[in-house]
Amino acid sequence: MTLTVGFDLDMTLIDSRPGIRACYLALAERTGTYIDADLVVTRLGPPLADELVNWFPAEQVAEMAAMYREMYPSYAVAASPAMPGAREAVEAVRAAGGRTMVVTAKYEPNAKLHLAHLGIEPDVVVGDLWAEQKAQALREHGAGVYVGDHVGDVRGARTAGALSVAVATGPCDGDELRAAGADVVLDGLAAFPAWLDGYRESTRA
């Protein structure tokens, strides 16, 4: 069986906080609506609509989401760097003869723009899936491991029957990730290649 490893995007592979903050500030300016962008970036992970409903009436959320997504490439892509160890983590899977995929709640075209900008090239990118919904893509592509930073990512991995590897680089700390059922908690992706080596040794044994 080919090793297939899935990764979340925001706060797992990329530090999207500066880009998302800039995009929300631009949305606030365009709409004349107050948005606390500094608060927004402390709770990244859930779908866009879940955040927008805090700032706009429910009946405007779909329109605001479309506006945000249209503005996003201009404000967020170049402003969002890779997380430390992100490229090395993806390359470690490839070096092991495995396949990589990104499964994210982010709008898929914008997720692909981030990855292309940073030169990170997974085999598969699937967007618009959150928490347990991520299991759809993980199962479809046979992912045995899913790496993410949010308790929603842990739930997605467990629903898919994949090993949940959590990185404490997002809004959820290690204790929260363990309590949610993560099988492994790493400080960040810099530790992932060594963990992967050990994991492959144990599975061969």
PDB file of C-alpha atoms in Angstrom:
ATOM      1  CA  MET A   1       0.000   0.000   0.000  1.00  0.00           C
ATOM      2  CA  THR A   2       1.303   3.458  -0.892  1.00  0.00           C
ATOM      3  CA  LEU A   3       1.737   5.759   2.068  1.00  0.00           C
ATOM      4  CA  THR A   4      -0.648   8.715   1.684  1.00  0.00           C
ATOM      5  CA  VAL A   5      -0.433  11.607   4.124  1.00  0.00           C
ATOM      6  CA  GLY A   6      -2.956  14.417   4.269  1.00  0.00           C
ATOM      7  CA  PHE A   7      -2.194  17.894   5.598  1.00  0.00           C
ATOM      8  CA  ASP A   8      -4.421  20.727   6.688  1.00  0.00           C
ATOM      9  CA  LEU A   9      -3.506  24.149   5.258  1.00  0.00           C
ATOM     10  CA  ASP A  10      -4.089  27.144   7.575  1.00  0.00           C
ATOM     11  CA  MET A  11      -1.721  27.120  10.560  1.00  0.00           C
ATOM     12  CA  THR A  12      -0.467  23.671   9.567  1.00  0.00           C
ATOM     13  CA  LEU A  13       1.331  24.238   6.254  1.00  0.00           C
ATOM     14  CA  ILE A  14       0.928  28.025   6.050  1.00  0.00           C
ATOM     15  CA  ASP A  15       0.797  30.887   8.513  1.00  0.00           C
ATOM     16  CA  SER A  16      -2.263  32.528   7.017  1.00  0.00           C
ATOM     17  CA  ARG A  17      -2.770  34.994   9.869  1.00  0.00           C
ATOM     18  CA  PRO A  18      -1.204  38.060   8.208  1.00  0.00           C
ATOM     19  CA  GLY A  19      -3.007  37.458   4.931  1.00  0.00           C
ATOM     20  CA  ILE A  20      -6.389  36.737   6.471  1.00  0.00           C
ATOM     21  CA  ARG A  21      -6.035  39.747   8.763  1.00  0.00           C
ATOM     22  CA  ALA A  22      -5.319  41.982   5.765  1.00  0.00           C
ATOM     23  CA  CYS A  23      -8.278  40.592   3.844  1.00  0.00           C
ATOM     24  CA  TYR A  24     -10.691  41.102   6.739  1.00  0.00           C
ATOM     25  CA  LEU A  25      -9.498  44.671   7.208  1.00  0.00           C
ATOM     26  CA  ALA A  26     -10.089  45.307   3.506  1.00  0.00           C
ATOM     27  CA  LEU A  27     -13.537  43.731   3.746  1.00  0.00           C
ATOM     28  CA  ALA A  28     -14.353  45.941   6.727  1.00  0.00           C
ATOM     29  CA  GLU A  29     -13.249  49.032   4.836  1.00  0.00           C
ATOM     30  CA  ARG A  30     -15.228  48.093   1.726  1.00  0.00           C
ATOM     31  CA  THR A  31     -18.430  47.303   3.610  1.00  0.00           C
ATOM     32  CA  GLY A  32     -18.174  49.915   6.374  1.00  0.00           C
ATOM     33  CA  THR A  33     -18.571  47.125   8.945  1.00  0.00           C
ATOM     34  CA  TYR A  34     -16.434  46.813  12.074  1.00  0.00           C
ATOM     35  CA  ILE A  35     -14.459  43.546  12.131  1.00  0.00           C
ATOM     36  CA  ASP A  36     -11.903  42.748  14.825  1.00  0.00           C
ATOM     37  CA  ALA A  37      -9.338  41.172  12.500  1.00  0.00           C
ATOM     38  CA  ASP A  38      -6.915  40.525  15.357  1.00  0.00           C
ATOM     39  CA  LEU A  39      -9.566  38.422  17.077  1.00  0.00           C
ATOM     40  CA  VAL A  40     -10.458  36.630  13.853  1.00  0.00           C
ATOM     41  CA  VAL A  41      -6.931  35.297  13.358  1.00  0.00           C
ATOM     42  CA  THR A  42      -6.875  33.732  16.824  1.00  0.00           C
ATOM     43  CA  ARG A  43      -9.579  31.232  15.828  1.00  0.00           C
ATOM     44  CA  LEU A  44      -8.726  30.064  12.332  1.00  0.00           C
ATOM     45  CA  GLY A  45      -9.871  26.642  11.199  1.00  0.00           C
ATOM     46  CA  PRO A  46     -13.674  26.573  10.844  1.00  0.00           C
ATOM     47  CA  PRO A  47     -15.379  27.581   7.576  1.00  0.00           C
ATOM     48  CA  LEU A  48     -15.502  31.210   6.472  1.00  0.00           C
ATOM     49  CA  ALA A  49     -19.260  31.499   7.068  1.00  0.00           C
ATOM     50  CA  ASP A  50     -18.776  30.519  10.713  1.00  0.00           C
ATOM     51  CA  GLU A  51     -16.629  33.621  11.215  1.00  0.00           C
ATOM     52  CA  LEU A  52     -18.575  36.043   9.034  1.00  0.00           C
ATOM     53  CA  VAL A  53     -21.785  35.454  10.978  1.00  0.00           C
ATOM     54  CA  ASN A  54     -20.096  37.189  13.922  1.00  0.00           C
ATOM     55  CA  TRP A  55     -19.897  40.440  11.943  1.00  0.00           C
ATOM     56  CA  PHE A  56     -22.758  40.421   9.426  1.00  0.00           C
ATOM     57  CA  PRO A  57     -26.462  39.547   9.575  1.00  0.00           C
ATOM     58  CA  ALA A  58     -27.089  35.931   8.596  1.00  0.00           C
ATOM     59  CA  GLU A  59     -28.850  36.938   5.392  1.00  0.00           C
ATOM     60  CA  GLN A  60     -25.701  38.776   4.202  1.00  0.00           C
ATOM     61  CA  VAL A  61     -23.185  36.043   4.949  1.00  0.00           C
ATOM     62  CA  ALA A  62     -23.289  34.358   1.532  1.00  0.00           C
ATOM     63  CA  GLU A  63     -22.768  37.692  -0.234  1.00  0.00           C
ATOM     64  CA  MET A  64     -19.932  38.661   2.116  1.00  0.00           C
ATOM     65  CA  ALA A  65     -18.276  35.264   1.674  1.00  0.00           C
ATOM     66  CA  ALA A  66     -18.293  35.705  -2.094  1.00  0.00           C
ATOM     67  CA  MET A  67     -16.815  39.210  -1.737  1.00  0.00           C
ATOM     68  CA  TYR A  68     -14.126  37.976   0.674  1.00  0.00           C
ATOM     69  CA  ARG A  69     -13.121  35.131  -1.621  1.00  0.00           C
ATOM     70  CA  GLU A  70     -12.902  37.483  -4.587  1.00  0.00           C
ATOM     71  CA  MET A  71     -10.671  39.884  -2.639  1.00  0.00           C
ATOM     72  CA  TYR A  72      -8.594  37.148  -1.023  1.00  0.00           C
ATOM     73  CA  PRO A  73      -5.928  36.570  -3.716  1.00  0.00           C
ATOM     74  CA  SER A  74      -5.005  40.266  -3.759  1.00  0.00           C
ATOM     75  CA  TYR A  75      -4.582  40.569   0.010  1.00  0.00           C
ATOM     76  CA  ALA A  76      -3.810  37.183   1.509  1.00  0.00           C
ATOM     77  CA  VAL A  77      -1.704  34.972  -0.741  1.00  0.00           C
ATOM     78  CA  ALA A  78       1.597  36.863  -0.921  1.00  0.00           C
ATOM     79  CA  ALA A  79       1.270  37.908   2.739  1.00  0.00           C
ATOM     80  CA  SER A  80       1.089  34.331   4.098  1.00  0.00           C
ATOM     81  CA  PRO A  81       4.394  32.464   4.568  1.00  0.00           C
ATOM     82  CA  ALA A  82       4.957  28.746   4.894  1.00  0.00           C
ATOM     83  CA  MET A  83       5.054  27.398   8.424  1.00  0.00           C
ATOM     84  CA  PRO A  84       8.509  26.296   9.620  1.00  0.00           C
ATOM     85  CA  GLY A  85       9.156  22.788   8.327  1.00  0.00           C
ATOM     86  CA  ALA A  86       6.212  22.736   5.917  1.00  0.00           C
ATOM     87  CA  ARG A  87       8.170  22.099   2.736  1.00  0.00           C
ATOM     88  CA  GLU A  88      10.384  19.570   4.494  1.00  0.00           C
ATOM     89  CA  ALA A  89       7.360  17.682   5.838  1.00  0.00           C
ATOM     90  CA  VAL A  90       5.817  17.326   2.388  1.00  0.00           C
ATOM     91  CA  GLU A  91       9.164  16.345   0.882  1.00  0.00           C
ATOM     92  CA  ALA A  92       9.712  13.748   3.619  1.00  0.00           C
ATOM     93  CA  VAL A  93       6.565  11.927   2.515  1.00  0.00           C
ATOM     94  CA  ARG A  94       7.653  12.100  -1.119  1.00  0.00           C
ATOM     95  CA  ALA A  95      11.151  10.856  -0.234  1.00  0.00           C
ATOM     96  CA  ALA A  96       9.538   7.888   1.478  1.00  0.00           C
ATOM     97  CA  GLY A  97       7.762   7.023  -1.758  1.00  0.00           C
ATOM     98  CA  GLY A  98       4.433   8.334  -0.503  1.00  0.00           C
ATOM     99  CA  ARG A  99       1.727  10.646  -1.789  1.00  0.00           C
ATOM    100  CA  THR A 100       0.617  13.910  -0.199  1.00  0.00           C
ATOM    101  CA  MET A 101      -2.704  15.686  -0.157  1.00  0.00           C
ATOM    102  CA  VAL A 102      -4.044  18.896   1.328  1.00  0.00           C
ATOM    103  CA  VAL A 103      -7.562  18.800   2.765  1.00  0.00           C
ATOM    104  CA  THR A 104      -8.769  22.179   3.995  1.00  0.00           C
ATOM    105  CA  ALA A 105     -11.883  24.153   4.833  1.00  0.00           C
ATOM    106  CA  LYS A 106     -10.512  26.972   2.685  1.00  0.00           C
ATOM    107  CA  TYR A 107     -12.066  27.773  -0.696  1.00  0.00           C
ATOM    108  CA  GLU A 108     -10.205  25.374  -2.963  1.00  0.00           C
ATOM    109  CA  PRO A 109      -9.030  27.840  -5.656  1.00  0.00           C
ATOM    110  CA  ASN A 110      -7.496  30.068  -2.981  1.00  0.00           C
ATOM    111  CA  ALA A 111      -5.860  27.090  -1.275  1.00  0.00           C
ATOM    112  CA  LYS A 112      -4.212  26.189  -4.577  1.00  0.00           C
ATOM    113  CA  LEU A 113      -2.980  29.776  -5.001  1.00  0.00           C
ATOM    114  CA  HIS A 114      -1.262  29.629  -1.600  1.00  0.00           C
ATOM    115  CA  LEU A 115       0.476  26.360  -2.399  1.00  0.00           C
ATOM    116  CA  ALA A 116       1.600  27.502  -5.847  1.00  0.00           C
ATOM    117  CA  HIS A 117       2.924  30.770  -4.435  1.00  0.00           C
ATOM    118  CA  LEU A 118       5.001  28.896  -1.847  1.00  0.00           C
ATOM    119  CA  GLY A 119       6.166  26.151  -4.197  1.00  0.00           C
ATOM    120  CA  ILE A 120       4.533  23.390  -2.160  1.00  0.00           C
ATOM    121  CA  GLU A 121       3.222  20.729  -4.529  1.00  0.00           C
ATOM    122  CA  PRO A 122       0.937  18.080  -3.012  1.00  0.00           C
ATOM    123  CA  ASP A 123      -0.455  15.378  -5.260  1.00  0.00           C
ATOM    124  CA  VAL A 124      -4.059  16.284  -4.410  1.00  0.00           C
ATOM    125  CA  VAL A 125      -5.760  19.431  -3.064  1.00  0.00           C
ATOM    126  CA  VAL A 126      -9.328  19.314  -1.758  1.00  0.00           C
ATOM    127  CA  GLY A 127     -11.014  22.388  -0.308  1.00  0.00           C
ATOM    128  CA  ASP A 128     -14.303  23.354   1.313  1.00  0.00           C
ATOM    129  CA  LEU A 129     -14.286  20.471   3.825  1.00  0.00           C
ATOM    130  CA  TRP A 130     -14.324  20.985   7.589  1.00  0.00           C
ATOM    131  CA  ALA A 131     -13.886  18.603  10.534  1.00  0.00           C
ATOM    132  CA  GLU A 132     -15.691  15.289   9.965  1.00  0.00           C
ATOM    133  CA  GLN A 133     -16.347  16.253   6.323  1.00  0.00           C
ATOM    134  CA  LYS A 134     -12.614  15.931   5.677  1.00  0.00           C
ATOM    135  CA  ALA A 135     -12.992  12.174   6.057  1.00  0.00           C
ATOM    136  CA  GLN A 136     -14.680  12.069   2.637  1.00  0.00           C
ATOM    137  CA  ALA A 137     -11.502  13.114   0.846  1.00  0.00           C
ATOM    138  CA  LEU A 138      -9.157  11.222   3.171  1.00  0.00           C
ATOM    139  CA  ARG A 139     -11.012   7.975   2.540  1.00  0.00           C
ATOM    140  CA  GLU A 140     -11.338   8.585  -1.190  1.00  0.00           C
ATOM    141  CA  HIS A 141      -7.570   8.936  -1.555  1.00  0.00           C
ATOM    142  CA  GLY A 142      -6.625   6.291   1.003  1.00  0.00           C
ATOM    143  CA  ALA A 143      -4.864   8.598   3.453  1.00  0.00           C
ATOM    144  CA  GLY A 144      -3.522   6.683   6.423  1.00  0.00           C
ATOM    145  CA  VAL A 145      -2.264   9.792   8.243  1.00  0.00           C
ATOM    146  CA  TYR A 146      -3.785  13.264   8.552  1.00  0.00           C
ATOM    147  CA  VAL A 147      -1.798  16.183   9.962  1.00  0.00           C
ATOM    148  CA  GLY A 148      -3.590  19.258  11.311  1.00  0.00           C
ATOM    149  CA  ASP A 149      -3.562  21.900  13.997  1.00  0.00           C
ATOM    150  CA  HIS A 150      -7.215  22.029  15.074  1.00  0.00           C
ATOM    151  CA  VAL A 151      -9.485  19.692  17.033  1.00  0.00           C
ATOM    152  CA  GLY A 152     -11.641  19.669  13.888  1.00  0.00           C
ATOM    153  CA  ASP A 153      -8.703  18.102  12.045  1.00  0.00           C
ATOM    154  CA  VAL A 154      -8.444  15.441  14.730  1.00  0.00           C
ATOM    155  CA  ARG A 155     -12.128  14.645  14.292  1.00  0.00           C
ATOM    156  CA  GLY A 156     -11.684  14.437  10.535  1.00  0.00           C
ATOM    157  CA  ALA A 157      -8.797  12.014  10.850  1.00  0.00           C
ATOM    158  CA  ARG A 158     -10.603   9.809  13.348  1.00  0.00           C
ATOM    159  CA  THR A 159     -13.771   9.734  11.243  1.00  0.00           C
ATOM    160  CA  ALA A 160     -11.665   8.595   8.282  1.00  0.00           C
ATOM    161  CA  GLY A 161      -9.912   5.921  10.331  1.00  0.00           C
ATOM    162  CA  ALA A 162      -6.586   7.689   9.736  1.00  0.00           C
ATOM    163  CA  LEU A 163      -3.833   8.293  12.272  1.00  0.00           C
ATOM    164  CA  SER A 164      -4.257  11.789  13.693  1.00  0.00           C
ATOM    165  CA  VAL A 165      -0.973  13.706  13.878  1.00  0.00           C
ATOM    166  CA  ALA A 166      -1.571  17.107  15.443  1.00  0.00           C
ATOM    167  CA  VAL A 167       0.749  20.101  15.432  1.00  0.00           C
ATOM    168  CA  ALA A 168       0.373  22.691  18.186  1.00  0.00           C
ATOM    169  CA  THR A 169       0.876  25.640  15.835  1.00  0.00           C
ATOM    170  CA  GLY A 170      -2.720  26.854  15.571  1.00  0.00           C
ATOM    171  CA  PRO A 171      -5.466  27.911  17.964  1.00  0.00           C
ATOM    172  CA  CYS A 172      -5.540  24.593  19.855  1.00  0.00           C
ATOM    173  CA  ASP A 173      -2.800  23.697  22.317  1.00  0.00           C
ATOM    174  CA  GLY A 174      -1.378  20.248  22.854  1.00  0.00           C
ATOM    175  CA  ASP A 175      -3.716  19.394  25.723  1.00  0.00           C
ATOM    176  CA  GLU A 176      -6.782  20.265  23.645  1.00  0.00           C
ATOM    177  CA  LEU A 177      -5.513  18.205  20.726  1.00  0.00           C
ATOM    178  CA  ARG A 178      -4.817  15.190  22.934  1.00  0.00           C
ATOM    179  CA  ALA A 179      -8.220  15.511  24.607  1.00  0.00           C
ATOM    180  CA  ALA A 180      -9.843  15.507  21.158  1.00  0.00           C
ATOM    181  CA  GLY A 181      -8.181  12.176  20.422  1.00  0.00           C
ATOM    182  CA  ALA A 182      -4.977  13.006  18.546  1.00  0.00           C
ATOM    183  CA  ASP A 183      -2.722   9.958  18.301  1.00  0.00           C
ATOM    184  CA  VAL A 184       0.441  12.079  18.111  1.00  0.00           C
ATOM    185  CA  VAL A 185       1.064  15.707  19.079  1.00  0.00           C
ATOM    186  CA  LEU A 186       4.126  17.520  17.718  1.00  0.00           C
ATOM    187  CA  ASP A 187       5.297  21.029  18.512  1.00  0.00           C
ATOM    188  CA  GLY A 188       5.402  21.790  14.790  1.00  0.00           C
ATOM    189  CA  LEU A 189       6.116  20.365  11.359  1.00  0.00           C
ATOM    190  CA  ALA A 190       9.878  20.604  11.876  1.00  0.00           C
ATOM    191  CA  ALA A 191       9.491  17.460  13.993  1.00  0.00           C
ATOM    192  CA  PHE A 192       7.471  15.617  11.350  1.00  0.00           C
ATOM    193  CA  PRO A 193      10.241  14.035   9.203  1.00  0.00           C
ATOM    194  CA  ALA A 194      11.822  12.341  12.225  1.00  0.00           C
ATOM    195  CA  TRP A 195       8.398  11.199  13.422  1.00  0.00           C
ATOM    196  CA  LEU A 196       7.653   9.818   9.948  1.00  0.00           C
ATOM    197  CA  ASP A 197      10.892   7.835   9.951  1.00  0.00           C
ATOM    198  CA  GLY A 198       9.946   6.268  13.273  1.00  0.00           C
ATOM    199  CA  TYR A 199       6.401   5.595  12.133  1.00  0.00           C
ATOM    200  CA  ARG A 200       7.588   3.816   8.984  1.00  0.00           C
ATOM    201  CA  GLU A 201      10.031   1.723  11.028  1.00  0.00           C
ATOM    202  CA  SER A 202       7.284   0.676  13.417  1.00  0.00           C
ATOM    203  CA  THR A 203       4.895  -0.247  10.611  1.00  0.00           C
ATOM    204  CA  ARG A 204       7.573  -2.320   8.894  1.00  0.00           C
ATOM    205  CA  ALA A 205       8.294  -4.088  12.175  1.00  0.00           C
TER     206      ALA A 205
END
